[in-house]
Short mmCIF file of C-alpha atoms and ligand atoms in Angstrom, two decimals:
data_model
loop_
_atom_site.label_atom_id
_atom_site.label_comp_id
_atom_site.label_asym_id
_atom_site.label_seq_id
_atom_site.Cartn_x
_atom_site.Cartn_y
_atom_site.Cartn_z
CA MET A 1 74.58 12.78 -344.08
CA SER A 2 74.19 13.27 -340.36
CA THR A 3 70.51 13.05 -339.03
CA PHE A 4 69.96 13.18 -335.44
CA LEU A 5 67.83 11.93 -332.21
CA PHE A 6 66.02 13.65 -329.38
CA ASP A 7 67.83 12.32 -326.20
CA GLN A 8 65.03 13.29 -323.76
CA THR A 9 61.74 12.84 -323.07
CA VAL A 10 60.85 16.63 -322.44
CA PHE A 11 63.09 18.69 -324.70
CA GLY A 12 63.80 22.02 -325.32
CA PRO A 13 62.03 24.96 -325.75
CA VAL A 14 62.77 25.12 -329.08
CA ILE A 15 61.91 28.05 -331.59
CA SER A 16 60.11 26.25 -334.18
CA ARG A 17 59.71 27.31 -337.65
CA ARG A 18 56.14 26.41 -337.49
CA LEU A 19 54.96 26.72 -334.03
CA GLY A 20 56.83 29.33 -332.15
CA ILE A 21 58.61 28.53 -328.75
CA SER A 22 58.00 25.02 -328.61
CA LEU A 23 58.41 22.68 -325.38
CA GLY A 24 58.64 19.24 -327.02
CA ILE A 25 57.83 15.72 -325.54
CA ASN A 26 59.20 12.42 -327.36
CA LEU A 27 57.05 9.72 -326.49
CA LEU A 28 59.43 7.42 -328.38
CA PRO A 29 62.71 6.15 -327.20
CA ASN A 30 65.49 8.71 -326.42
CA ASP A 31 68.21 6.31 -328.16
CA SER A 32 66.37 5.09 -331.44
CA LYS A 33 63.34 6.03 -333.93
CA LEU A 34 60.38 4.31 -333.65
CA CYS A 35 57.54 5.12 -336.30
CA SER A 36 55.15 3.54 -338.89
CA PHE A 37 56.82 5.21 -341.59
CA ASN A 38 60.50 5.47 -342.58
CA CYS A 39 60.23 8.80 -344.61
CA ILE A 40 63.13 9.22 -347.04
CA TYR A 41 63.62 12.72 -345.57
CA CYS A 42 63.31 12.26 -341.94
CA GLU A 43 65.78 14.20 -339.62
CA CYS A 44 65.62 11.45 -337.20
CA GLY A 45 67.47 8.99 -340.04
CA TRP A 46 66.05 5.49 -340.74
CA ASN A 47 64.14 3.06 -338.52
CA PRO A 48 66.68 0.69 -336.82
CA GLU A 49 66.60 -2.90 -338.42
CA LYS A 50 63.50 -5.06 -337.24
CA GLY A 51 64.77 -6.79 -334.03
CA THR A 52 68.26 -5.14 -333.48
CA VAL A 53 66.74 -2.42 -330.98
CA LYS A 54 64.61 -3.03 -328.22
CA ALA A 55 62.29 0.14 -328.05
CA VAL A 56 62.05 1.70 -324.56
CA LEU A 57 59.49 4.11 -324.33
CA PRO A 58 58.63 6.48 -321.25
CA SER A 59 55.92 5.39 -318.96
CA ARG A 60 52.78 7.79 -318.46
CA MET A 61 53.85 8.61 -315.19
CA GLU A 62 57.17 9.39 -316.21
CA VAL A 63 55.90 12.11 -318.69
CA LYS A 64 53.59 13.39 -316.40
CA ARG A 65 56.37 14.07 -313.86
CA LEU A 66 58.82 15.38 -316.43
CA LEU A 67 56.33 17.87 -318.03
CA ARG A 68 55.01 18.90 -314.77
CA ASP A 69 58.63 19.67 -313.42
CA LYS A 70 59.53 21.48 -316.59
CA LEU A 71 56.47 23.87 -316.81
CA ALA A 72 56.87 24.56 -313.22
CA ALA A 73 60.59 25.78 -313.80
CA MET A 74 59.86 27.51 -316.86
CA LYS A 75 57.25 29.15 -314.86
CA SER A 76 59.52 30.58 -312.27
CA GLU A 77 61.75 31.83 -314.61
CA GLY A 78 58.93 33.62 -316.65
CA GLU A 79 59.38 31.38 -319.66
CA LEU A 80 56.41 29.90 -320.51
CA PRO A 81 56.24 28.09 -323.78
CA ASP A 82 53.48 29.17 -327.05
CA VAL A 83 52.86 25.31 -327.43
CA ILE A 84 53.77 21.88 -326.06
CA THR A 85 54.49 19.77 -329.25
CA PHE A 86 54.33 16.03 -328.95
CA ALA A 87 56.98 15.13 -331.89
CA GLY A 88 60.23 13.42 -331.31
CA ASN A 89 61.82 10.25 -332.38
CA GLY A 90 59.01 8.73 -334.57
CA GLU A 91 55.17 8.51 -334.39
CA PRO A 92 53.80 9.65 -331.09
CA THR A 93 50.26 8.28 -331.26
CA MET A 94 52.25 4.85 -331.15
CA HIS A 95 52.63 4.91 -327.65
CA PRO A 96 50.46 2.71 -326.06
CA ASP A 97 49.08 5.50 -323.57
CA PHE A 98 48.70 8.13 -325.85
CA ALA A 99 45.32 8.95 -325.02
CA SER A 100 46.02 9.00 -321.33
CA ILE A 101 49.23 11.15 -321.99
CA ILE A 102 46.90 13.70 -323.95
CA ASP A 103 44.65 13.80 -320.86
CA ASP A 104 47.30 14.37 -318.31
CA THR A 105 48.90 17.10 -320.59
CA LEU A 106 45.45 18.89 -320.84
CA LEU A 107 45.46 19.03 -317.25
CA ILE A 108 48.93 20.08 -316.45
CA ARG A 109 48.64 22.78 -319.20
CA ASN A 110 45.60 24.24 -317.69
CA GLU A 111 46.85 24.66 -314.31
CA LEU A 112 50.29 25.89 -314.93
CA CYS A 113 50.44 27.61 -318.53
CA PRO A 114 46.61 28.16 -320.07
CA GLY A 115 47.84 30.26 -322.54
CA ALA A 116 50.22 27.33 -324.13
CA ARG A 117 48.38 25.41 -327.25
CA ILE A 118 49.00 21.53 -327.52
CA ALA A 119 49.94 20.31 -330.75
CA VAL A 120 50.69 16.83 -332.19
CA LEU A 121 52.73 15.85 -335.11
CA SER A 122 51.37 12.77 -336.59
CA ASN A 123 51.61 10.80 -339.70
CA SER A 124 47.95 9.89 -339.88
CA THR A 125 48.68 6.11 -339.40
CA MET A 126 47.01 5.09 -336.32
CA LEU A 127 43.52 6.79 -337.36
CA HIS A 128 42.06 3.62 -337.60
CA LYS A 129 42.04 3.56 -333.39
CA SER A 130 39.07 5.14 -332.01
CA LYS A 131 41.46 6.11 -328.76
CA VAL A 132 43.83 7.90 -330.77
CA VAL A 133 41.20 10.21 -332.94
CA GLU A 134 39.24 10.82 -329.62
CA ALA A 135 42.63 12.07 -327.98
CA LEU A 136 43.50 14.01 -331.25
CA LYS A 137 39.91 15.63 -331.02
CA LYS A 138 41.11 17.19 -327.63
CA VAL A 139 44.25 19.03 -328.61
CA ASP A 140 44.67 22.56 -330.21
CA ASP A 141 46.44 22.00 -333.40
CA ASN A 142 45.87 18.47 -334.63
CA ILE A 143 48.93 18.30 -337.42
CA LEU A 144 48.27 15.26 -340.00
CA LYS A 145 50.81 14.36 -342.62
CA LEU A 146 49.60 14.13 -346.07
CA ASP A 147 52.73 14.17 -348.58
CA SER A 148 50.85 13.36 -351.75
CA GLY A 149 47.40 12.48 -353.00
CA ILE A 150 48.65 9.99 -355.18
CA PRO A 151 49.67 6.42 -353.31
CA ALA A 152 52.53 5.81 -355.10
CA THR A 153 54.47 8.74 -354.14
CA ASN A 154 53.24 8.15 -350.43
CA ARG A 155 54.93 5.04 -350.41
CA LEU A 156 57.99 6.28 -352.19
CA LEU A 157 58.14 9.34 -349.93
CA ASP A 158 57.20 7.84 -346.70
CA GLN A 159 58.05 4.39 -346.99
CA PRO A 160 55.01 2.79 -344.73
CA VAL A 161 56.28 -0.03 -342.59
CA GLY A 162 53.08 -1.67 -342.83
CA LYS A 163 50.26 -1.58 -345.05
CA PHE A 164 49.28 1.79 -346.57
CA ASP A 165 45.79 2.72 -348.25
CA LEU A 166 45.64 6.73 -348.85
CA GLN A 167 41.96 6.70 -349.40
CA ARG A 168 41.19 4.84 -346.21
CA VAL A 169 43.96 7.24 -344.59
CA ALA A 170 41.82 10.18 -346.06
CA ASN A 171 38.63 8.75 -344.68
CA ASN A 172 39.89 8.38 -341.38
CA ILE A 173 41.08 12.00 -341.42
CA LYS A 174 37.55 13.29 -342.41
CA GLN A 175 36.67 11.57 -339.11
CA PHE A 176 37.66 15.24 -337.96
CA ASP A 177 35.21 17.29 -339.47
CA GLY A 178 38.11 19.63 -340.45
CA GLN A 179 39.61 19.99 -336.97
CA LEU A 180 43.02 19.27 -338.28
CA ILE A 181 46.08 20.92 -339.84
CA ILE A 182 47.60 19.19 -342.70
CA GLN A 183 51.26 19.38 -343.55
CA THR A 184 53.04 18.62 -346.62
CA MET A 185 56.49 17.97 -347.40
CA PHE A 186 57.36 19.12 -351.12
CA ILE A 187 60.86 17.49 -352.01
CA ARG A 188 62.33 16.67 -355.21
CA GLY A 189 65.75 14.23 -355.67
CA TYR A 190 66.09 10.71 -356.47
CA PHE A 191 65.72 7.64 -354.27
CA LYS A 192 66.67 4.04 -355.19
CA GLY A 193 66.59 5.11 -359.10
CA SER A 194 63.12 6.77 -358.75
CA GLU A 195 62.74 10.53 -359.39
CA ILE A 196 60.85 12.35 -356.87
CA ASP A 197 58.98 15.32 -357.41
CA ASN A 198 55.57 15.98 -355.49
CA THR A 199 55.39 19.77 -357.07
CA THR A 200 54.57 18.41 -360.68
CA GLU A 201 50.86 19.59 -362.08
CA THR A 202 49.54 15.73 -361.56
CA GLU A 203 51.02 15.71 -358.11
CA LEU A 204 49.13 19.03 -357.08
CA THR A 205 45.80 18.13 -358.98
CA ALA A 206 45.67 15.18 -357.13
CA TRP A 207 46.65 16.45 -353.69
CA ILE A 208 44.62 19.32 -353.95
CA ALA A 209 41.55 17.47 -354.64
CA LEU A 210 42.18 15.57 -351.34
CA LEU A 211 42.72 18.78 -349.45
CA GLN A 212 39.17 19.57 -350.87
CA GLN A 213 37.69 16.29 -349.54
CA ILE A 214 39.48 16.76 -346.36
CA ARG A 215 38.75 20.62 -345.63
CA PRO A 216 41.16 20.88 -342.90
CA LYS A 217 41.22 24.32 -340.99
CA MET A 218 44.97 25.16 -342.10
CA VAL A 219 47.53 23.40 -344.57
CA MET A 220 51.37 23.55 -343.91
CA ILE A 221 53.68 23.46 -346.45
CA TYR A 222 57.46 23.04 -346.07
CA THR A 223 60.54 21.66 -347.57
CA ILE A 224 63.55 19.91 -346.20
CA ALA A 225 65.71 22.15 -343.66
CA ARG A 226 68.29 19.58 -342.33
CA ASP A 227 70.34 16.48 -343.48
CA THR A 228 68.06 13.70 -344.61
CA PRO A 229 68.99 9.85 -344.43
CA ALA A 230 68.76 9.71 -348.24
CA ASN A 231 71.23 11.60 -349.74
CA ASP A 232 70.12 12.61 -353.34
CA LEU A 233 67.13 15.08 -352.22
CA ARG A 234 66.57 18.74 -353.00
CA LYS A 235 64.72 21.52 -351.39
CA VAL A 236 61.91 23.05 -353.23
CA PRO A 237 62.75 26.76 -353.35
CA GLU A 238 60.65 28.99 -351.22
CA ASP A 239 59.17 31.08 -354.11
CA GLU A 240 57.84 28.05 -355.60
CA LEU A 241 55.96 26.94 -351.89
CA GLU A 242 54.55 30.33 -352.53
CA THR A 243 53.44 29.66 -355.55
CA ILE A 244 51.72 26.39 -354.57
CA ALA A 245 50.46 28.17 -351.45
CA ASP A 246 48.62 30.75 -353.52
CA ARG A 247 47.20 28.12 -355.71
CA VAL A 248 45.88 26.20 -352.93
CA ARG A 249 44.20 29.64 -351.46
CA LYS A 250 42.63 30.34 -354.59
CA GLU A 251 41.40 26.96 -355.67
CA THR A 252 40.03 25.91 -352.21
CA GLY A 253 39.55 29.10 -349.99
CA LEU A 254 41.87 27.30 -347.20
CA GLU A 255 44.36 28.81 -345.03
CA VAL A 256 48.02 27.73 -346.13
CA GLN A 257 51.29 28.58 -344.25
CA VAL A 258 54.50 28.17 -345.97
CA SER A 259 57.76 26.96 -343.71
CA GLY A 260 60.78 27.81 -345.95
S1 LIG B 301 56.52 10.25 -339.93
FE1 LIG B 301 57.91 11.65 -339.13
S2 LIG B 301 59.14 10.62 -337.53
FE2 LIG B 301 58.14 9.29 -338.91
S3 LIG B 301 59.60 8.62 -340.62
FE3 LIG B 301 58.21 10.17 -341.18
S4 LIG B 301 59.15 12.26 -340.68
FE4 LIG B 301 60.07 10.52 -339.72
#
């Protein structure tokens, strides 16, 4: 299947299903993916084989210059973004200067487009680093991935590159005292002989229990929209996502947003 990579450090603006008019920042390489997960549904495809690609990351100064130039151009055209979104070809918090880049972005945003939000889409694997946590506390939308309340399902869906301890990740997420958004991909299908369905009763019970512990300010649920690297995956129909959202609202009182 044809997945795609972002070939620029500052990209868009694009209309995001979840975020509005979004100017993207890709802190990962422009020609390959770099992520601590290797999700079977990742729109960027699989991580390259270890040792086959030298990952070249944009420097802090380069990101600063590109962002300032782009926002200045958008401002002169009267077309400012609703949100500046750190996403792209992998996990943004893996960039060694992530915290400083967030500080730069806050300054540039305040100067050129104070109405825009700053969002980071992260897979929650770098939250053992205090600098990453402190940086994420400064952004408007700290969007953290949590695909299941069951460790084996996380491992199947997200294919972590290193060790993955779900309770440790959940404890790290709790450091934000609710100042975060949980993002969950619901999906069905098969991968390497294993059936996948994180919408079963067992799955939803475990996931909702974890949401109760974390108490995020919002939960975003969605399903696949584009090609995925694993072939045998299926969307969860939108009416089923709505049913899941209603259940979460009823059982937890949390705000839930559905993207079809
Ligand atoms: S965390 Fe995001 S970028 Fe990383 S593999 Fe999963 S979907 Fe792709």
